Amino acid sequence: MAAQKINEGLEHIAKAEKYLKTGFLKWKPDYDSAASEYGKAAVAFKNAKQFEQAKDACLREAVAHENNRAYLFQAYEQAGMMLKEMQKLSEAVQLIEKASMMYLENGTPDTAAMALERAGKLIENVDPEKAVQLYQQTANVFENEERLRQAVELLGKASRLLVRGRRFDEAALSIQKEKNIYKEIENYPTCYKKTIAQVLVHLHRNDYVAAERCVRESYSIPGFNGSEDCAALEQLLEGYDQQDQDQVSEVCNSPLFKYMDNDYAKLGLSLVVPGGGIKKKSPATPQAKPDGVTTAAADEEEDEYSGGLC
């Protein structure tokens, strides 16, 4: 099956090259027909899992499409996807980025944004820093098109990656931008959740003042004051300020915190107050006497006979 597909691909390449040749009666190459044959060759090679040949066919298709820009961008993007199959992720992302910039220049921002998002997903586990950049670029494209819900979704992906990489200064700014957009589209309950995320990030930055200011500023968000989110954050800040680790842990282990996005839930569970904190004293256990009788039991025995035998 693979050999058959490889031969099929080679036949399409041969046809494409024939279309590009000129002669006595053919003065101009037939670029459109050549591009079509290169595209078919790419598909055949891909089906045969010959990704290097498929990528080359896509790039040759792109060159043939120089005068047909819409197809040109698609060919570059397809070449990038072939590189992905070869696990050459950095090169794949470069080609997909190139395609997305072409989409933008050609006035198709939606397609550009989708290409950038795909590139971010490809590279996320290998190069999170590059993925953050791609997600932020995608968010900017959507924001410029006033598609705020899509923009804020991509910003959320960037924020979580920043938190995962413990880049807390950048994460704080990214979450604030998310929060501003959610406020603009009047999704107030999500604003409350973003405030929790902000506070956790600021406390991991050891910046109590910024965390407190964040809560204080959120009082202006409709419904925040008096919400369970607000009450939990006030309790968290109080415990953190008093270096009460038990109180902080109790808040961070509550369902409100534990069922947030995993990256923020982990921030809560790993939050430690400055200096290690103080813990509430547990009730003292009775001390055993040498003869095995506890102190408490001995006291009771003394009380029973303290008034004498009668």
PDB file of N, CA, C and O in Angstrom, residues 184-228:
ATOM      1  N   GLU A 184     -15.561  43.776  30.751  1.00  0.00           N
ATOM      2  CA  GLU A 184     -16.116  44.501  29.597  1.00  0.00           C
ATOM      3  C   GLU A 184     -17.304  43.755  28.993  1.00  0.00           C
ATOM      4  O   GLU A 184     -18.279  44.376  28.562  1.00  0.00           O
ATOM      5  N   ILE A 185     -17.221  42.413  28.963  1.00  0.00           N
ATOM      6  CA  ILE A 185     -18.341  41.642  28.383  1.00  0.00           C
ATOM      7  C   ILE A 185     -19.365  41.254  29.458  1.00  0.00           C
ATOM      8  O   ILE A 185     -20.275  40.463  29.214  1.00  0.00           O
ATOM      9  N   GLU A 186     -19.174  41.815  30.667  1.00  0.00           N
ATOM     10  CA  GLU A 186     -20.110  41.673  31.788  1.00  0.00           C
ATOM     11  C   GLU A 186     -20.265  40.219  32.257  1.00  0.00           C
ATOM     12  O   GLU A 186     -21.342  39.809  32.680  1.00  0.00           O
ATOM     13  N   ASN A 187     -19.176  39.474  32.192  1.00  0.00           N
ATOM     14  CA  ASN A 187     -19.159  38.129  32.761  1.00  0.00           C
ATOM     15  C   ASN A 187     -18.550  38.246  34.165  1.00  0.00           C
ATOM     16  O   ASN A 187     -17.378  37.909  34.387  1.00  0.00           O
ATOM     17  N   TYR A 188     -19.368  38.738  35.098  1.00  0.00           N
ATOM     18  CA  TYR A 188     -18.844  39.080  36.415  1.00  0.00           C
ATOM     19  C   TYR A 188     -18.425  37.869  37.256  1.00  0.00           C
ATOM     20  O   TYR A 188     -17.388  37.918  37.930  1.00  0.00           O
ATOM     21  N   PRO A 189     -19.172  36.753  37.253  1.00  0.00           N
ATOM     22  CA  PRO A 189     -18.722  35.597  38.055  1.00  0.00           C
ATOM     23  C   PRO A 189     -17.321  35.121  37.683  1.00  0.00           C
ATOM     24  O   PRO A 189     -16.551  34.717  38.558  1.00  0.00           O
ATOM     25  N   THR A 190     -16.974  35.189  36.383  1.00  0.00           N
ATOM     26  CA  THR A 190     -15.622  34.787  35.993  1.00  0.00           C
ATOM     27  C   THR A 190     -14.596  35.806  36.480  1.00  0.00           C
ATOM     28  O   THR A 190     -13.454  35.447  36.790  1.00  0.00           O
ATOM     29  N   CYS A 191     -15.005  37.071  36.576  1.00  0.00           N
ATOM     30  CA  CYS A 191     -14.117  38.088  37.169  1.00  0.00           C
ATOM     31  C   CYS A 191     -13.738  37.706  38.593  1.00  0.00           C
ATOM     32  O   CYS A 191     -12.592  37.888  39.019  1.00  0.00           O
ATOM     33  N   TYR A 192     -14.711  37.159  39.350  1.00  0.00           N
ATOM     34  CA  TYR A 192     -14.417  36.756  40.732  1.00  0.00           C
ATOM     35  C   TYR A 192     -13.339  35.672  40.745  1.00  0.00           C
ATOM     36  O   TYR A 192     -12.405  35.700  41.559  1.00  0.00           O
ATOM     37  N   LYS A 193     -13.470  34.695  39.830  1.00  0.00           N
ATOM     38  CA  LYS A 193     -12.493  33.591  39.767  1.00  0.00           C
ATOM     39  C   LYS A 193     -11.120  34.121  39.384  1.00  0.00           C
ATOM     40  O   LYS A 193     -10.099  33.641  39.887  1.00  0.00           O
ATOM     41  N   LYS A 194     -11.102  35.099  38.487  1.00  0.00           N
ATOM     42  CA  LYS A 194      -9.818  35.668  38.078  1.00  0.00           C
ATOM     43  C   LYS A 194      -9.187  36.454  39.225  1.00  0.00           C
ATOM     44  O   LYS A 194      -7.959  36.540  39.326  1.00  0.00           O
ATOM     45  N   THR A 195     -10.021  37.018  40.091  1.00  0.00           N
ATOM     46  CA  THR A 195      -9.484  37.706  41.269  1.00  0.00           C
ATOM     47  C   THR A 195      -8.802  36.705  42.196  1.00  0.00           C
ATOM     48  O   THR A 195      -7.722  36.980  42.735  1.00  0.00           O
ATOM     49  N   ILE A 196      -9.411  35.544  42.383  1.00  0.00           N
ATOM     50  CA  ILE A 196      -8.779  34.491  43.197  1.00  0.00           C
ATOM     51  C   ILE A 196      -7.432  34.108  42.588  1.00  0.00           C
ATOM     52  O   ILE A 196      -6.413  34.004  43.286  1.00  0.00           O
ATOM     53  N   ALA A 197      -7.416  33.904  41.263  1.00  0.00           N
ATOM     54  CA  ALA A 197      -6.171  33.541  40.581  1.00  0.00           C
ATOM     55  C   ALA A 197      -5.112  34.621  40.778  1.00  0.00           C
ATOM     56  O   ALA A 197      -3.941  34.322  41.063  1.00  0.00           O
ATOM     57  N   GLN A 198      -5.525  35.882  40.652  1.00  0.00           N
ATOM     58  CA  GLN A 198      -4.592  36.999  40.843  1.00  0.00           C
ATOM     59  C   GLN A 198      -3.995  36.991  42.239  1.00  0.00           C
ATOM     60  O   GLN A 198      -2.785  37.157  42.413  1.00  0.00           O
ATOM     61  N   VAL A 199      -4.857  36.820  43.238  1.00  0.00           N
ATOM     62  CA  VAL A 199      -4.394  36.854  44.632  1.00  0.00           C
ATOM     63  C   VAL A 199      -3.380  35.737  44.877  1.00  0.00           C
ATOM     64  O   VAL A 199      -2.328  35.954  45.495  1.00  0.00           O
ATOM     65  N   LEU A 200      -3.675  34.549  44.385  1.00  0.00           N
ATOM     66  CA  LEU A 200      -2.742  33.430  44.568  1.00  0.00           C
ATOM     67  C   LEU A 200      -1.396  33.725  43.907  1.00  0.00           C
ATOM     68  O   LEU A 200      -0.334  33.439  44.482  1.00  0.00           O
ATOM     69  N   VAL A 201      -1.437  34.299  42.717  1.00  0.00           N
ATOM     70  CA  VAL A 201      -0.195  34.636  42.016  1.00  0.00           C
ATOM     71  C   VAL A 201       0.585  35.689  42.792  1.00  0.00           C
ATOM     72  O   VAL A 201       1.801  35.565  42.995  1.00  0.00           O
ATOM     73  N   HIS A 202      -0.107  36.738  43.267  1.00  0.00           N
ATOM     74  CA  HIS A 202       0.578  37.798  44.016  1.00  0.00           C
ATOM     75  C   HIS A 202       1.188  37.261  45.319  1.00  0.00           C
ATOM     76  O   HIS A 202       2.300  37.646  45.690  1.00  0.00           O
ATOM     77  N   LEU A 203       0.486  36.364  45.992  1.00  0.00           N
ATOM     78  CA  LEU A 203       1.024  35.812  47.243  1.00  0.00           C
ATOM     79  C   LEU A 203       2.233  34.923  46.968  1.00  0.00           C
ATOM     80  O   LEU A 203       3.168  34.878  47.770  1.00  0.00           O
ATOM     81  N   HIS A 204       2.220  34.234  45.830  1.00  0.00           N
ATOM     82  CA  HIS A 204       3.415  33.456  45.456  1.00  0.00           C
ATOM     83  C   HIS A 204       4.562  34.368  45.049  1.00  0.00           C
ATOM     84  O   HIS A 204       5.721  33.938  45.053  1.00  0.00           O
ATOM     85  N   ARG A 205       4.236  35.605  44.697  1.00  0.00           N
ATOM     86  CA  ARG A 205       5.275  36.616  44.438  1.00  0.00           C
ATOM     87  C   ARG A 205       5.728  37.277  45.736  1.00  0.00           C
ATOM     88  O   ARG A 205       6.564  38.179  45.713  1.00  0.00           O
ATOM     89  N   ASN A 206       5.126  36.836  46.853  1.00  0.00           N
ATOM     90  CA  ASN A 206       5.396  37.436  48.178  1.00  0.00           C
ATOM     91  C   ASN A 206       5.010  38.916  48.199  1.00  0.00           C
ATOM     92  O   ASN A 206       5.656  39.724  48.869  1.00  0.00           O
ATOM     93  N   ASP A 207       3.950  39.255  47.466  1.00  0.00           N
ATOM     94  CA  ASP A 207       3.491  40.643  47.406  1.00  0.00           C
ATOM     95  C   ASP A 207       2.079  40.724  48.003  1.00  0.00           C
ATOM     96  O   ASP A 207       1.078  40.738  47.283  1.00  0.00           O
ATOM     97  N   TYR A 208       2.028  40.787  49.322  1.00  0.00           N
ATOM     98  CA  TYR A 208       0.738  40.847  50.025  1.00  0.00           C
ATOM     99  C   TYR A 208      -0.015  42.128  49.670  1.00  0.00           C
ATOM    100  O   TYR A 208      -1.246  42.114  49.521  1.00  0.00           O
ATOM    101  N   VAL A 209       0.724  43.234  49.519  1.00  0.00           N
ATOM    102  CA  VAL A 209       0.093  44.534  49.232  1.00  0.00           C
ATOM    103  C   VAL A 209      -0.666  44.472  47.901  1.00  0.00           C
ATOM    104  O   VAL A 209      -1.806  44.929  47.799  1.00  0.00           O
ATOM    105  N   ALA A 210      -0.036  43.877  46.883  1.00  0.00           N
ATOM    106  CA  ALA A 210      -0.691  43.763  45.573  1.00  0.00           C
ATOM    107  C   ALA A 210      -1.920  42.856  45.669  1.00  0.00           C
ATOM    108  O   ALA A 210      -2.951  43.123  45.046  1.00  0.00           O
ATOM    109  N   ALA A 211      -1.823  41.774  46.452  1.00  0.00           N
ATOM    110  CA  ALA A 211      -2.952  40.852  46.610  1.00  0.00           C
ATOM    111  C   ALA A 211      -4.130  41.555  47.274  1.00  0.00           C
ATOM    112  O   ALA A 211      -5.283  41.425  46.839  1.00  0.00           O
ATOM    113  N   GLU A 212      -3.828  42.322  48.318  1.00  0.00           N
ATOM    114  CA  GLU A 212      -4.886  43.045  49.042  1.00  0.00           C
ATOM    115  C   GLU A 212      -5.520  44.113  48.151  1.00  0.00           C
ATOM    116  O   GLU A 212      -6.741  44.299  48.142  1.00  0.00           O
ATOM    117  N   ARG A 213      -4.678  44.816  47.394  1.00  0.00           N
ATOM    118  CA  ARG A 213      -5.189  45.862  46.493  1.00  0.00           C
ATOM    119  C   ARG A 213      -6.097  45.248  45.431  1.00  0.00           C
ATOM    120  O   ARG A 213      -7.119  45.821  45.056  1.00  0.00           O
ATOM    121  N   CYS A 214      -5.715  44.074  44.969  1.00  0.00           N
ATOM    122  CA  CYS A 214      -6.495  43.370  43.954  1.00  0.00           C
ATOM    123  C   CYS A 214      -7.918  43.089  44.454  1.00  0.00           C
ATOM    124  O   CYS A 214      -8.894  43.291  43.732  1.00  0.00           O
ATOM    125  N   VAL A 215      -8.029  42.637  45.707  1.00  0.00           N
ATOM    126  CA  VAL A 215      -9.351  42.370  46.294  1.00  0.00           C
ATOM    127  C   VAL A 215     -10.111  43.681  46.482  1.00  0.00           C
ATOM    128  O   VAL A 215     -11.300  43.779  46.171  1.00  0.00           O
ATOM    129  N   ARG A 216      -9.404  44.682  46.978  1.00  0.00           N
ATOM    130  CA  ARG A 216     -10.048  45.973  47.242  1.00  0.00           C
ATOM    131  C   ARG A 216     -10.620  46.564  45.953  1.00  0.00           C
ATOM    132  O   ARG A 216     -11.743  47.074  45.929  1.00  0.00           O
ATOM    133  N   GLU A 217      -9.858  46.471  44.858  1.00  0.00           N
ATOM    134  CA  GLU A 217     -10.324  47.021  43.579  1.00  0.00           C
ATOM    135  C   GLU A 217     -11.506  46.232  43.023  1.00  0.00           C
ATOM    136  O   GLU A 217     -12.326  46.767  42.283  1.00  0.00           O
ATOM    137  N   SER A 218     -11.576  44.963  43.402  1.00  0.00           N
ATOM    138  CA  SER A 218     -12.653  44.107  42.881  1.00  0.00           C
ATOM    139  C   SER A 218     -14.005  44.401  43.538  1.00  0.00           C
ATOM    140  O   SER A 218     -15.041  43.924  43.056  1.00  0.00           O
ATOM    141  N   TYR A 219     -14.015  45.166  44.627  1.00  0.00           N
ATOM    142  CA  TYR A 219     -15.285  45.536  45.257  1.00  0.00           C
ATOM    143  C   TYR A 219     -16.177  46.310  44.298  1.00  0.00           C
ATOM    144  O   TYR A 219     -17.396  46.341  44.460  1.00  0.00           O
ATOM    145  N   SER A 220     -15.564  46.934  43.266  1.00  0.00           N
ATOM    146  CA  SER A 220     -16.349  47.716  42.301  1.00  0.00           C
ATOM    147  C   SER A 220     -17.053  46.819  41.278  1.00  0.00           C
ATOM    148  O   SER A 220     -17.914  47.286  40.537  1.00  0.00           O
ATOM    149  N   ILE A 221     -16.676  45.527  41.216  1.00  0.00           N
ATOM    150  CA  ILE A 221     -17.313  44.604  40.275  1.00  0.00           C
ATOM    151  C   ILE A 221     -18.678  44.209  40.836  1.00  0.00           C
ATOM    152  O   ILE A 221     -18.769  43.761  41.986  1.00  0.00           O
ATOM    153  N   PRO A 222     -19.746  44.382  40.075  1.00  0.00           N
ATOM    154  CA  PRO A 222     -21.090  44.056  40.588  1.00  0.00           C
ATOM    155  C   PRO A 222     -21.179  42.643  41.156  1.00  0.00           C
ATOM    156  O   PRO A 222     -20.795  41.673  40.508  1.00  0.00           O
ATOM    157  N   GLY A 223     -21.668  42.561  42.412  1.00  0.00           N
ATOM    158  CA  GLY A 223     -21.904  41.268  43.034  1.00  0.00           C
ATOM    159  C   GLY A 223     -20.717  40.662  43.754  1.00  0.00           C
ATOM    160  O   GLY A 223     -20.862  39.643  44.454  1.00  0.00           O
ATOM    161  N   PHE A 224     -19.527  41.257  43.591  1.00  0.00           N
ATOM    162  CA  PHE A 224     -18.343  40.646  44.226  1.00  0.00           C
ATOM    163  C   PHE A 224     -18.409  40.755  45.742  1.00  0.00           C
ATOM    164  O   PHE A 224     -18.214  39.765  46.458  1.00  0.00           O
ATOM    165  N   ASN A 225     -18.691  41.971  46.222  1.00  0.00           N
ATOM    166  CA  ASN A 225     -18.785  42.172  47.669  1.00  0.00           C
ATOM    167  C   ASN A 225     -19.985  41.382  48.203  1.00  0.00           C
ATOM    168  O   ASN A 225     -21.104  41.594  47.786  1.00  0.00           O
ATOM    169  N   GLY A 226     -19.718  40.455  49.092  1.00  0.00           N
ATOM    170  CA  GLY A 226     -20.787  39.611  49.616  1.00  0.00           C
ATOM    171  C   GLY A 226     -20.828  38.237  48.986  1.00  0.00           C
ATOM    172  O   GLY A 226     -21.573  37.365  49.430  1.00  0.00           O
ATOM    173  N   SER A 227     -20.027  38.025  47.929  1.00  0.00           N
ATOM    174  CA  SER A 227     -19.973  36.709  47.296  1.00  0.00           C
ATOM    175  C   SER A 227     -19.103  35.766  48.123  1.00  0.00           C
ATOM    176  O   SER A 227     -18.296  36.202  48.954  1.00  0.00           O
ATOM    177  N   GLU A 228     -19.238  34.452  47.886  1.00  0.00           N
ATOM    178  CA  GLU A 228     -18.402  33.494  48.611  1.00  0.00           C
ATOM    179  C   GLU A 228     -16.941  33.649  48.217  1.00  0.00           C
ATOM    180  O   GLU A 228     -16.036  33.398  49.023  1.00  0.00           O
TER     181      GLU A 228
END
